[in-house]
Coordinates of C-alpha atoms (C1' of nucleotides) in Angstrom, one line a residue:
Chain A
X1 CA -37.0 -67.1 -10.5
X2 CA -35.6 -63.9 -11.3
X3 CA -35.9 -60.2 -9.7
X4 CA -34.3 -61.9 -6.6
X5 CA -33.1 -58.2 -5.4
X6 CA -36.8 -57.7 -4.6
X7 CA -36.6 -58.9 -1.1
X8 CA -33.0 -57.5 -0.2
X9 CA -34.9 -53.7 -0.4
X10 CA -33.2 -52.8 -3.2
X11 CA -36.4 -51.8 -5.7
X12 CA -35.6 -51.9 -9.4
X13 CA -36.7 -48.9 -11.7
X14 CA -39.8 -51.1 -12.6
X15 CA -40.7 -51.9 -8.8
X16 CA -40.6 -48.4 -8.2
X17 CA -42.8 -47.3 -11.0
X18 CA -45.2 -49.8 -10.4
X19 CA -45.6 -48.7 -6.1
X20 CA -45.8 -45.6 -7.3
X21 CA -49.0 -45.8 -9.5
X22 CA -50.2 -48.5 -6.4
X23 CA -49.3 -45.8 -4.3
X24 CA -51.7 -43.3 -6.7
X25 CA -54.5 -45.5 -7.4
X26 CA -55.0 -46.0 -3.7
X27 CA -54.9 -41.9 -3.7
X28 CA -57.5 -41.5 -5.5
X29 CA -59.7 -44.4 -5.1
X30 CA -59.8 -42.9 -1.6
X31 CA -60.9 -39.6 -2.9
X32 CA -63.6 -41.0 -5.1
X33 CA -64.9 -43.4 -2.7
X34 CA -64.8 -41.2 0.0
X35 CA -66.6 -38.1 -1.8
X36 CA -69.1 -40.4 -4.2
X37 CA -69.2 -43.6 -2.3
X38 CA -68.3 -47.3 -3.6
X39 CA -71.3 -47.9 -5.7
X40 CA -71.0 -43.9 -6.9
X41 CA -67.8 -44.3 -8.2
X42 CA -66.1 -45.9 -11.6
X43 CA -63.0 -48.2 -11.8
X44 CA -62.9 -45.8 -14.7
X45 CA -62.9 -42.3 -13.3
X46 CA -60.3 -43.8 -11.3
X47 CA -58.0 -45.1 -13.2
X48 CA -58.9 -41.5 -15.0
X49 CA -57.1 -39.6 -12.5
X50 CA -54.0 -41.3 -12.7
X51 CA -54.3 -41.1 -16.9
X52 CA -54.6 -44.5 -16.5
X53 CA -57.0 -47.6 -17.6
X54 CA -59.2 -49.9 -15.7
X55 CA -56.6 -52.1 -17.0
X56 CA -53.9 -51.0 -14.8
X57 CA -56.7 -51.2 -11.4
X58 CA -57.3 -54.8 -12.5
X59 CA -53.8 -55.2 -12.5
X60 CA -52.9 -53.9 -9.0
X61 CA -56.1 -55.1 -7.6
X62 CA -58.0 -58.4 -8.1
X63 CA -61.3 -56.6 -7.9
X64 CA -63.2 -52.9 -7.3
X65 CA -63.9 -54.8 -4.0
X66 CA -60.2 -55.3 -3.2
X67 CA -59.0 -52.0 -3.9
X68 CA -61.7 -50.8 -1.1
X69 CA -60.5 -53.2 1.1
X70 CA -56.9 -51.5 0.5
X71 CA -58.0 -48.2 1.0
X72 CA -60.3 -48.8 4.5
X73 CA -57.4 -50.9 5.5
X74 CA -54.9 -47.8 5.2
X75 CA -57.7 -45.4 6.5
X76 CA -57.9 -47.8 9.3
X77 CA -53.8 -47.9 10.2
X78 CA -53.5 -44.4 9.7
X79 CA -56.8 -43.8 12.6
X80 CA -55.1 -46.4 15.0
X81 CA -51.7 -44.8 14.8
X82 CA -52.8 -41.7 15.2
X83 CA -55.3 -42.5 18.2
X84 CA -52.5 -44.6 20.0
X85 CA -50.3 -42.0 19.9
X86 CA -52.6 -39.8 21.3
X87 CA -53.0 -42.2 24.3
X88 CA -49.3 -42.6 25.1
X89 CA -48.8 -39.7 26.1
X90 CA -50.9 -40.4 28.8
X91 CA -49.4 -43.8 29.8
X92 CA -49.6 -43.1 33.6
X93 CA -53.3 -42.1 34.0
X94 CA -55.8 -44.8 32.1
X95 CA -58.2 -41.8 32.4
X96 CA -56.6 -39.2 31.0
X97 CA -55.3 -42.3 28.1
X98 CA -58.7 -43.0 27.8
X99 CA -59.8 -39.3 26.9
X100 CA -57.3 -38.2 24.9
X101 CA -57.7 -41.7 22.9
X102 CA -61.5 -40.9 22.6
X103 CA -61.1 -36.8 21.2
X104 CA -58.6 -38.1 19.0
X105 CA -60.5 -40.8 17.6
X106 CA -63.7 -38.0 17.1
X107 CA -61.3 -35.7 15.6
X108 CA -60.1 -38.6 13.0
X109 CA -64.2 -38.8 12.1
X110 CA -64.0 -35.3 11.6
X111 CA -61.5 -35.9 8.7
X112 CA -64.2 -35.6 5.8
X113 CA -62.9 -38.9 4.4
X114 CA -62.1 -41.5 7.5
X115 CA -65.7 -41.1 8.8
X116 CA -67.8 -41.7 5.4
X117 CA -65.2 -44.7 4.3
X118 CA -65.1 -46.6 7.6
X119 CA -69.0 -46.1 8.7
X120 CA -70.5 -45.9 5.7
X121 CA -69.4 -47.5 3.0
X122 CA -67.6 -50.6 4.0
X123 CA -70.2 -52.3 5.2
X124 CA -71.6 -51.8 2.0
X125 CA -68.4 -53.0 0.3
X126 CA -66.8 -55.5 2.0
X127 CA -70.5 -57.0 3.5
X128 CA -71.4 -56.5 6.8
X129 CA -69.3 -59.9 8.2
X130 CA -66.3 -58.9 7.0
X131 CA -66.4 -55.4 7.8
X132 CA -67.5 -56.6 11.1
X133 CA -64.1 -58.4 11.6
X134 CA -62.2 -56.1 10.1
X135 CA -63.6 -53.8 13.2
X136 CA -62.8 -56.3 15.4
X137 CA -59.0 -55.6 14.5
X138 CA -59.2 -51.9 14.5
X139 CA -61.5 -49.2 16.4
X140 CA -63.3 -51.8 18.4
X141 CA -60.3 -54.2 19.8
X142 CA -58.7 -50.4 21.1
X143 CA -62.0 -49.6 22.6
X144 CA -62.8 -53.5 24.3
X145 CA -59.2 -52.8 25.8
X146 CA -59.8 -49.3 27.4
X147 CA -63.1 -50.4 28.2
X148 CA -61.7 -53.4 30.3
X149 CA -59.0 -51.4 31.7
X150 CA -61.8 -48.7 32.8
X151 CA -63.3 -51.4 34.7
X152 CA -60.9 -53.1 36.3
X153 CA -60.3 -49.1 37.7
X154 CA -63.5 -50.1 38.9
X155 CA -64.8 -46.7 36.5
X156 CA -67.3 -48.8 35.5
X157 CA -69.1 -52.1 36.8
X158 CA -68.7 -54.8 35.5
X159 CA -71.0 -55.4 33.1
X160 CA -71.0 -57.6 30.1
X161 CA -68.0 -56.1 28.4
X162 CA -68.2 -57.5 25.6
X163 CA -71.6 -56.1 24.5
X164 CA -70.6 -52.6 27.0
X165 CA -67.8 -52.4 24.0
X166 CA -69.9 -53.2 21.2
X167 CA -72.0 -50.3 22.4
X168 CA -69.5 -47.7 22.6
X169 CA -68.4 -48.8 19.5
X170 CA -71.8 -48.2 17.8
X171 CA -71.8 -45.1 19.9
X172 CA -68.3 -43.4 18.1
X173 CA -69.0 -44.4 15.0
X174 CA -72.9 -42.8 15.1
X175 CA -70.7 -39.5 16.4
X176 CA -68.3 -40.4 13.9
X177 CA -70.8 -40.2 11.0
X178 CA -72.5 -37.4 12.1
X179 CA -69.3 -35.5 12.5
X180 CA -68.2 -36.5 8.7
X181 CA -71.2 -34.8 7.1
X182 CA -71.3 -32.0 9.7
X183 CA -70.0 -28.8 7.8
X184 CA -67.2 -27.1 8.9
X185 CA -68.5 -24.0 11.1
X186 CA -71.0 -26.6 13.5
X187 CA -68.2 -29.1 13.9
X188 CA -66.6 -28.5 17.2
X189 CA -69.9 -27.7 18.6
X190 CA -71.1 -31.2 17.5
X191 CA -68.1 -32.3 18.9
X192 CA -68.4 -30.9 22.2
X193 CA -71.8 -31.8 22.9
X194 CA -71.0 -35.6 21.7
X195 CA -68.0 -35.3 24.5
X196 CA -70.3 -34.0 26.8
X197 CA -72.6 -36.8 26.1
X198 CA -70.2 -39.7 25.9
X199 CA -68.9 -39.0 29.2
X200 CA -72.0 -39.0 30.8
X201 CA -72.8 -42.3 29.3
X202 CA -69.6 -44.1 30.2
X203 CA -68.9 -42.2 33.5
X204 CA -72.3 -42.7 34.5
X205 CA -73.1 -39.7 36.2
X206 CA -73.5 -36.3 35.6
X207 CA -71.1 -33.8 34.5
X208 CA -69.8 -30.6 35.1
X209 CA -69.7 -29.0 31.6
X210 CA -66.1 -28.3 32.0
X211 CA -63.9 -26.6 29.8
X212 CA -61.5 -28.0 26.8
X213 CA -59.3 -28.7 29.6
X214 CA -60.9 -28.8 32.8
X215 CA -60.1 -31.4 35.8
X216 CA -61.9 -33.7 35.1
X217 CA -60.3 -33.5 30.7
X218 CA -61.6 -33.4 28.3
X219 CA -64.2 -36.1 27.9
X220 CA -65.6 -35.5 31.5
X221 CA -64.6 -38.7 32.4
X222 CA -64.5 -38.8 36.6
X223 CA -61.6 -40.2 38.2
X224 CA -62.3 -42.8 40.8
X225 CA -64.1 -41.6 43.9
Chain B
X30 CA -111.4 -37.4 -16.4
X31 CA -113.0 -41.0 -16.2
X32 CA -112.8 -43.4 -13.3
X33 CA -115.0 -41.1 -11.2
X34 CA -115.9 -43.4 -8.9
X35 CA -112.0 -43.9 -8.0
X36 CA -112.8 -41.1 -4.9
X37 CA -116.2 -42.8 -3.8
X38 CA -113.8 -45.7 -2.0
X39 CA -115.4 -48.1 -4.5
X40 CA -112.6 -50.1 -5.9
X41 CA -113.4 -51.1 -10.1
X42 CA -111.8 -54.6 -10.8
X43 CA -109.1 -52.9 -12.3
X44 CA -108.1 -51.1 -9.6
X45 CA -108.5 -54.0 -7.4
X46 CA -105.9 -55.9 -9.4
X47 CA -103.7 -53.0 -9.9
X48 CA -103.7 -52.7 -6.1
X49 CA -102.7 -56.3 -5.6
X50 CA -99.8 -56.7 -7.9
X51 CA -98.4 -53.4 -6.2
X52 CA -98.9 -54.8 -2.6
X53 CA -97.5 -58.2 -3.8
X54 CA -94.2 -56.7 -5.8
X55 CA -93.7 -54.3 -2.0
X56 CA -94.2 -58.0 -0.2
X57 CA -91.6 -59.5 -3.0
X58 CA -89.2 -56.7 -3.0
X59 CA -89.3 -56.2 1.1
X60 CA -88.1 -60.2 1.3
X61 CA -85.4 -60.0 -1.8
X62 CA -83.8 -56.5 -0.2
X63 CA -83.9 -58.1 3.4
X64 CA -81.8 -61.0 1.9
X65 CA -80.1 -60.1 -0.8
X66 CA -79.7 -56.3 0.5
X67 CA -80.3 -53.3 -2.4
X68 CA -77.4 -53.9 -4.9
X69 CA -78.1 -57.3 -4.4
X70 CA -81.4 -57.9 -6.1
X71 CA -82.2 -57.0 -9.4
X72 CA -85.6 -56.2 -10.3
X73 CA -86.2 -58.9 -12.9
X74 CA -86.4 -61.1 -10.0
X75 CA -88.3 -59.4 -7.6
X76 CA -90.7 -59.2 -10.5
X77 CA -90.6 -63.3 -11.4
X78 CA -91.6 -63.5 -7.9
X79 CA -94.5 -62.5 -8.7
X80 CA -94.6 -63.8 -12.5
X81 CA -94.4 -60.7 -13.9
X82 CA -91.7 -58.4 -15.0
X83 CA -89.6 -55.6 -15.1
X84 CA -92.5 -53.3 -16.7
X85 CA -94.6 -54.1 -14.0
X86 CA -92.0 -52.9 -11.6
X87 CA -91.7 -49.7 -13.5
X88 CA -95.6 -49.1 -13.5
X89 CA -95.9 -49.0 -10.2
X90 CA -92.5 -47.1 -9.1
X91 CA -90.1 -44.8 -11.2
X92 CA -87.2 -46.6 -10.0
X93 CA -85.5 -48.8 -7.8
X94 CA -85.1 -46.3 -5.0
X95 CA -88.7 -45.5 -5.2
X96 CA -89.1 -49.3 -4.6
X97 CA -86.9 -49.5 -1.8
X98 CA -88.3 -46.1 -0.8
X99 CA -91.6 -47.6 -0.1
X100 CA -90.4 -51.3 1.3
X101 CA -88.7 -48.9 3.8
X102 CA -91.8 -46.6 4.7
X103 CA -93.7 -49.4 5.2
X104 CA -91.4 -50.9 7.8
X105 CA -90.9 -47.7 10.0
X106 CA -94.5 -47.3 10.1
X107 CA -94.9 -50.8 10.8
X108 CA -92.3 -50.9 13.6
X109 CA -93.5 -47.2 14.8
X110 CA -97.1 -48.5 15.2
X111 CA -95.6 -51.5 17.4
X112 CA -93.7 -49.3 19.6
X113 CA -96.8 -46.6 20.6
X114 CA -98.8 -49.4 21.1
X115 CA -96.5 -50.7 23.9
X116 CA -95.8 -47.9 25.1
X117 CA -99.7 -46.7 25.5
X118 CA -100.2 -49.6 28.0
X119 CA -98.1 -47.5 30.3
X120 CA -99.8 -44.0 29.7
X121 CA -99.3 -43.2 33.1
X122 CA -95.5 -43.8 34.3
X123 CA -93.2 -42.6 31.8
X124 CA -90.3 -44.8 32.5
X125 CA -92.0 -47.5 32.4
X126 CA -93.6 -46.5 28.9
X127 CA -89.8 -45.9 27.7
X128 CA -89.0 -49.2 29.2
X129 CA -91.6 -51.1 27.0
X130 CA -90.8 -48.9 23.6
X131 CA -87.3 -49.7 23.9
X132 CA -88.0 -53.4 24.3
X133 CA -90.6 -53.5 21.7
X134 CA -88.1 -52.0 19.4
X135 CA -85.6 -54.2 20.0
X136 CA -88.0 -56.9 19.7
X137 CA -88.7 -55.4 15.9
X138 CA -85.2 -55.4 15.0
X139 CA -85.0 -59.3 15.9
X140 CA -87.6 -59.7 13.5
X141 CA -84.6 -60.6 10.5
X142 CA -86.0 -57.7 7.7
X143 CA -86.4 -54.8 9.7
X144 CA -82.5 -54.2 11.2
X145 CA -81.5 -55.1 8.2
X146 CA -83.8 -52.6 5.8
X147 CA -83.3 -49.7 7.7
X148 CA -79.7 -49.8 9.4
X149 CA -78.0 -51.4 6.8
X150 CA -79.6 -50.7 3.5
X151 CA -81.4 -48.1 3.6
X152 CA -78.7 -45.3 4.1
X153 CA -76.9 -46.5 1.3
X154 CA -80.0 -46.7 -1.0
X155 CA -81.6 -43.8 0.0
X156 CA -78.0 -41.6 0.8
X157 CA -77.5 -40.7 4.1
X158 CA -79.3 -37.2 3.9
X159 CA -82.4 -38.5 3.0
X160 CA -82.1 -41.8 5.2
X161 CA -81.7 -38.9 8.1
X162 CA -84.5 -36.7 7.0
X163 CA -86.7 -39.9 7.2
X164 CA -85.4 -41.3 10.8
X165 CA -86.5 -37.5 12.1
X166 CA -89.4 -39.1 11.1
X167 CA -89.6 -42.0 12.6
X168 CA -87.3 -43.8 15.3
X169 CA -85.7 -40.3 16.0
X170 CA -88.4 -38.3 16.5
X171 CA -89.9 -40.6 19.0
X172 CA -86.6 -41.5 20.8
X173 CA -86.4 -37.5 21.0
X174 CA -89.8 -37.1 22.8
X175 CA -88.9 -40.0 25.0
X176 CA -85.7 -38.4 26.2
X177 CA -87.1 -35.1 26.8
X178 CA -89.6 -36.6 28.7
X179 CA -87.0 -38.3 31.2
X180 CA -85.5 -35.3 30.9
X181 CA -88.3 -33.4 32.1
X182 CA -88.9 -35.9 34.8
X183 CA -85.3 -35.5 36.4
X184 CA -84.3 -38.9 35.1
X185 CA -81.6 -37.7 33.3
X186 CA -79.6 -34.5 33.3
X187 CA -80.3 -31.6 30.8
X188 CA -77.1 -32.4 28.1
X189 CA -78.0 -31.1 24.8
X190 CA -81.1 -32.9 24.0
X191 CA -80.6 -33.4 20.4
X192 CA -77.3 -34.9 20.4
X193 CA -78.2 -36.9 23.3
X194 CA -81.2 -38.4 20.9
X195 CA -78.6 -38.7 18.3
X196 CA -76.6 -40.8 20.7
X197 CA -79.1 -42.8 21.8
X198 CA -80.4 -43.1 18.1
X199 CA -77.6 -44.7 17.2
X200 CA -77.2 -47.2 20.2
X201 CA -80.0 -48.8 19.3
X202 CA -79.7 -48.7 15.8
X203 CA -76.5 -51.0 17.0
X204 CA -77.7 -53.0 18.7
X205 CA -80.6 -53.4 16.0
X206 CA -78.3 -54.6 13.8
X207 CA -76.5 -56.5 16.1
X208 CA -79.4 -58.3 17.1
X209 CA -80.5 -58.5 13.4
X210 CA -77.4 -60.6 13.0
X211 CA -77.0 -62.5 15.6
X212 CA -78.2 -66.3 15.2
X213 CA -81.7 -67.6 16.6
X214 CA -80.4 -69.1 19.9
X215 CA -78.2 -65.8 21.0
X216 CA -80.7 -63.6 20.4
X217 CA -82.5 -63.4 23.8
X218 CA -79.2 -63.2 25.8
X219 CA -77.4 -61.0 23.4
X220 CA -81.0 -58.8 23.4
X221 CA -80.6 -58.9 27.2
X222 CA -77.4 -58.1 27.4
X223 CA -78.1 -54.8 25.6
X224 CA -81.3 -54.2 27.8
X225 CA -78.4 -53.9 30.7
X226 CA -76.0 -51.9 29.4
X227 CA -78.5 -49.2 27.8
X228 CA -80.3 -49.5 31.6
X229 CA -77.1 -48.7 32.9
X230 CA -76.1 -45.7 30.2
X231 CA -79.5 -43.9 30.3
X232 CA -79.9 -44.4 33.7
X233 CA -76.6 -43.5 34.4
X234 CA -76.0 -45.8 37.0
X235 CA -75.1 -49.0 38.0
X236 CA -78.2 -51.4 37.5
X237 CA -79.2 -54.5 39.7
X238 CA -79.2 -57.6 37.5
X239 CA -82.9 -57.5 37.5
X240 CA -85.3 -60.3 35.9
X241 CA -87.1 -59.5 33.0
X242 CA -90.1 -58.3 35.5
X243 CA -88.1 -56.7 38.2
X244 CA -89.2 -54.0 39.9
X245 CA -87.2 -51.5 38.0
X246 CA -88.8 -52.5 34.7
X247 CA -86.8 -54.5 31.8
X248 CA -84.7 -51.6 31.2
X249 CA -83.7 -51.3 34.6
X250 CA -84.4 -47.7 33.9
X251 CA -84.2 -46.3 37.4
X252 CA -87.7 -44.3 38.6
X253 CA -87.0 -40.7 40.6
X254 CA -84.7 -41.6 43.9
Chain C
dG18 C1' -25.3 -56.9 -26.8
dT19 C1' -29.0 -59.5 -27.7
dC20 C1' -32.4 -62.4 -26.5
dG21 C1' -36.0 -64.8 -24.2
dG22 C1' -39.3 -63.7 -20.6
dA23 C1' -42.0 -61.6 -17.5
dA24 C1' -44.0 -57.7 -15.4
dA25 C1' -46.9 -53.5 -16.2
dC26 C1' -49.9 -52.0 -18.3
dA27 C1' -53.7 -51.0 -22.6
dT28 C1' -57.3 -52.7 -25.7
dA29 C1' -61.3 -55.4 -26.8
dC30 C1' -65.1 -58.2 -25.5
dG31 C1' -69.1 -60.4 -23.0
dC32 C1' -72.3 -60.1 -19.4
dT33 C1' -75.4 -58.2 -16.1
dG34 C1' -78.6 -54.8 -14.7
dT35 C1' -80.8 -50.3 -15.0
dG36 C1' -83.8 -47.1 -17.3
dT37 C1' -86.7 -45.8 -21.3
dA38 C1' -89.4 -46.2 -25.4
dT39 C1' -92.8 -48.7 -27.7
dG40 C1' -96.2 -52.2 -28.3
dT41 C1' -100.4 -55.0 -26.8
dC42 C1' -104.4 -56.3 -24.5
dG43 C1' -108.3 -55.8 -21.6
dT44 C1' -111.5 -52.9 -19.5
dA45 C1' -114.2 -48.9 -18.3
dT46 C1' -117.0 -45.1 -20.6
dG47 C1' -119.9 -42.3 -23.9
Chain D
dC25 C1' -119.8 -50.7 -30.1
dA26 C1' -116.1 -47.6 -30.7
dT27 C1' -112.6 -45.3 -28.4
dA28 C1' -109.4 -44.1 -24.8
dC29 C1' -106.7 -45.1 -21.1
dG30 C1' -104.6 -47.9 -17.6
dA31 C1' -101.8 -52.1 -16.7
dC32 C1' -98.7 -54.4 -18.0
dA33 C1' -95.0 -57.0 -21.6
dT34 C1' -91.4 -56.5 -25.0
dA35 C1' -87.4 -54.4 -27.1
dC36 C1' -83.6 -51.3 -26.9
dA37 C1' -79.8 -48.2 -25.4
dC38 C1' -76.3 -47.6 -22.2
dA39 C1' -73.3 -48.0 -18.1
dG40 C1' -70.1 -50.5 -15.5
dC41 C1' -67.7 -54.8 -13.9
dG42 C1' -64.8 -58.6 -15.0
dT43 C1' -61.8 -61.2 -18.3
dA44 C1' -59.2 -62.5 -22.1
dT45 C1' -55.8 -61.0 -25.0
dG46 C1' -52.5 -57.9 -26.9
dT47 C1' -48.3 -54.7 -26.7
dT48 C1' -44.4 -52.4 -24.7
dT49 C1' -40.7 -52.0 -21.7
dC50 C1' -37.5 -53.4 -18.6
dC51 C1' -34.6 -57.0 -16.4
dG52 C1' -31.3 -60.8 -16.2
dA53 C1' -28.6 -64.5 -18.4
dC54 C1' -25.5 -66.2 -21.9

DNA sequence: GTCGGAAACATACGCTGTGTATGTCGTATG
DNA sequence: CATACGACATACACAGCGTATGTTTCCGAC
């Protein structure tokens, strides 16, 4: 058993070297995947990019399936992070969490790559079961939590929450998607008018079309009566 | 220019058999791209299944796309046929006419193909643009006139139409595949689990448990207060 | 310091599947 | 009955994935 410094942190010149083209073959698979989808893009072209061979993918990765799952996985952390910060800031008011969670989340799909990789193509890649699980970790445990937390505000009745989540969910990815291959100039009109529409679907009720930053925030979410 | 009679509706044998292996490699490929999905079936075996081969394939279609391209037409207009029909019985009351489409479509995407053909493959083999351009078609477009109907009726309140139908689009294309998924003995709960929370979104208000003949229809689409 | 040894790649090969080009056979037509 | 065309089958070229096998470079021990 040698290289036993690997685990004290120390990283050897060769540790180093290696993360970094990991680090660069996740780059661009990203890129490629993203912009020509999974079955659109070459192991080659990849490797390409990083004046590399498919021997040095094979080598990082057991699979073109595998490195996917590497790079929705990061896409994935990168989202949640961003979309839980977002709701912190709010940690008083589960409405206000709620809504800055939700623009947040939209404005990750509005990303060119998060939306096509996440909604689109791993299902494809990873097979609807997995990716389906893979959800279940991500975008959809966040959304089953603020969904029960809505209700027990008694925002909401209580309907079956389980499939009232699995909705939504459908719900922010199909605005997701459509935001992702929106071009630029239309996208925060799309955006607005999916807010707009989202909040009368989980409010349940109508909705004043308030401004960025009316009362009621931004998602037209109503307070409790 | 020979094979005159072609135009007079009478069918030479040629034709006739010509016809038939077409309809057959349709029936063949519709079954191996349900399963298997599009990446997953090569065309040699589509074309054993009907002891023939690949040539045969390429007779009839320029490509695979083309294949899936007209598996995929022929469920939408399949399922679109199925909808008006239920929703003609009720010409007269237009929420219960969007009651009955909704169900019936439901209904079509617990029939194992269809949810899976056109949610799940068919972006991806089509590319999204296209797969949109043909939705207008179909399940948009009607969704579309439904909601502006309920719209027009006071049902609902005048959001921006479009993305409104775009939401609503992609509920049920959820919970199409959802249900597409979902094993034989869930189905009817999971199915009516869906039929409340989409009673409770487009109506946009809480909904009374009702049976699958209550008086507020199976949506439990309010009528006019 | 030098010497195994293993990690980090590159190279070479086989296989599967698409698309195309060519061949063959039957059938409709003059 | 000869000929042409449509409906396929056969054969081939090519791309892309996965694997097996080198080759180099670095690391650690003696």
């Amino acid at each position: 058993m040698s290289y036993a410094l690997g685990m004290s942190g120390v990283k050897s010149r060769r540790e180093q070297y290696s993360e970094a083209t990991r680090a660069a073959l996740l780059a661009a698979a990203a890129r490629r995947f993203a912009e020509h989808g999974f079955a659109g893009t070459a192991l080659e072209d990849v490797a390409a990019d990083i004046q590399a061979t498919r021997g040095a993918v094979y080598h990082h990765f057991a699979n073109k399936t595998a490195l996917f799952r590497a790079v929705h996985e990061q896409a994935e952390t990168a989202m949640l992070k961003r979309v839980e910060a977002a709701a912190a800031v709010h940690a008083d008011d589960v409405y206000a969490a709620a809504g800055a969670a939700l623009e947040e989340f939209l404005d990750c799909c509005c990303e060119p790559d998060y939306g096509r990789l996440v909604w689109q193509e791993a299902p494809l890649a990873l097979g609807w079961p997995e990716w389906k699980a893979s959800e279940e970790k991500y975008a959809f445990g966040m959304i089953e939590q603020t969904i029960n937390a809505l209700m027990d505000a008694g925002a909401m009745p209580a309907l079956p929450a389980t499939t009232m989540a699995r909705a939504v969910f459908q719900l922010l990815g199909g605005a997701g998607i459509e935001l992702a291959m929106t071009p630029d100039p239309d996208k925060i009109r799309v955006k607005d008018e999916y807010l707009q529409v989202l909040g009368y679907m989980l409010g349940a009720g109508p909705v004043e079309p308030a401004g960025p930053t009316g009362p009621t925030g931004p998602t037209g979410l109503a307070g409790p009566a």
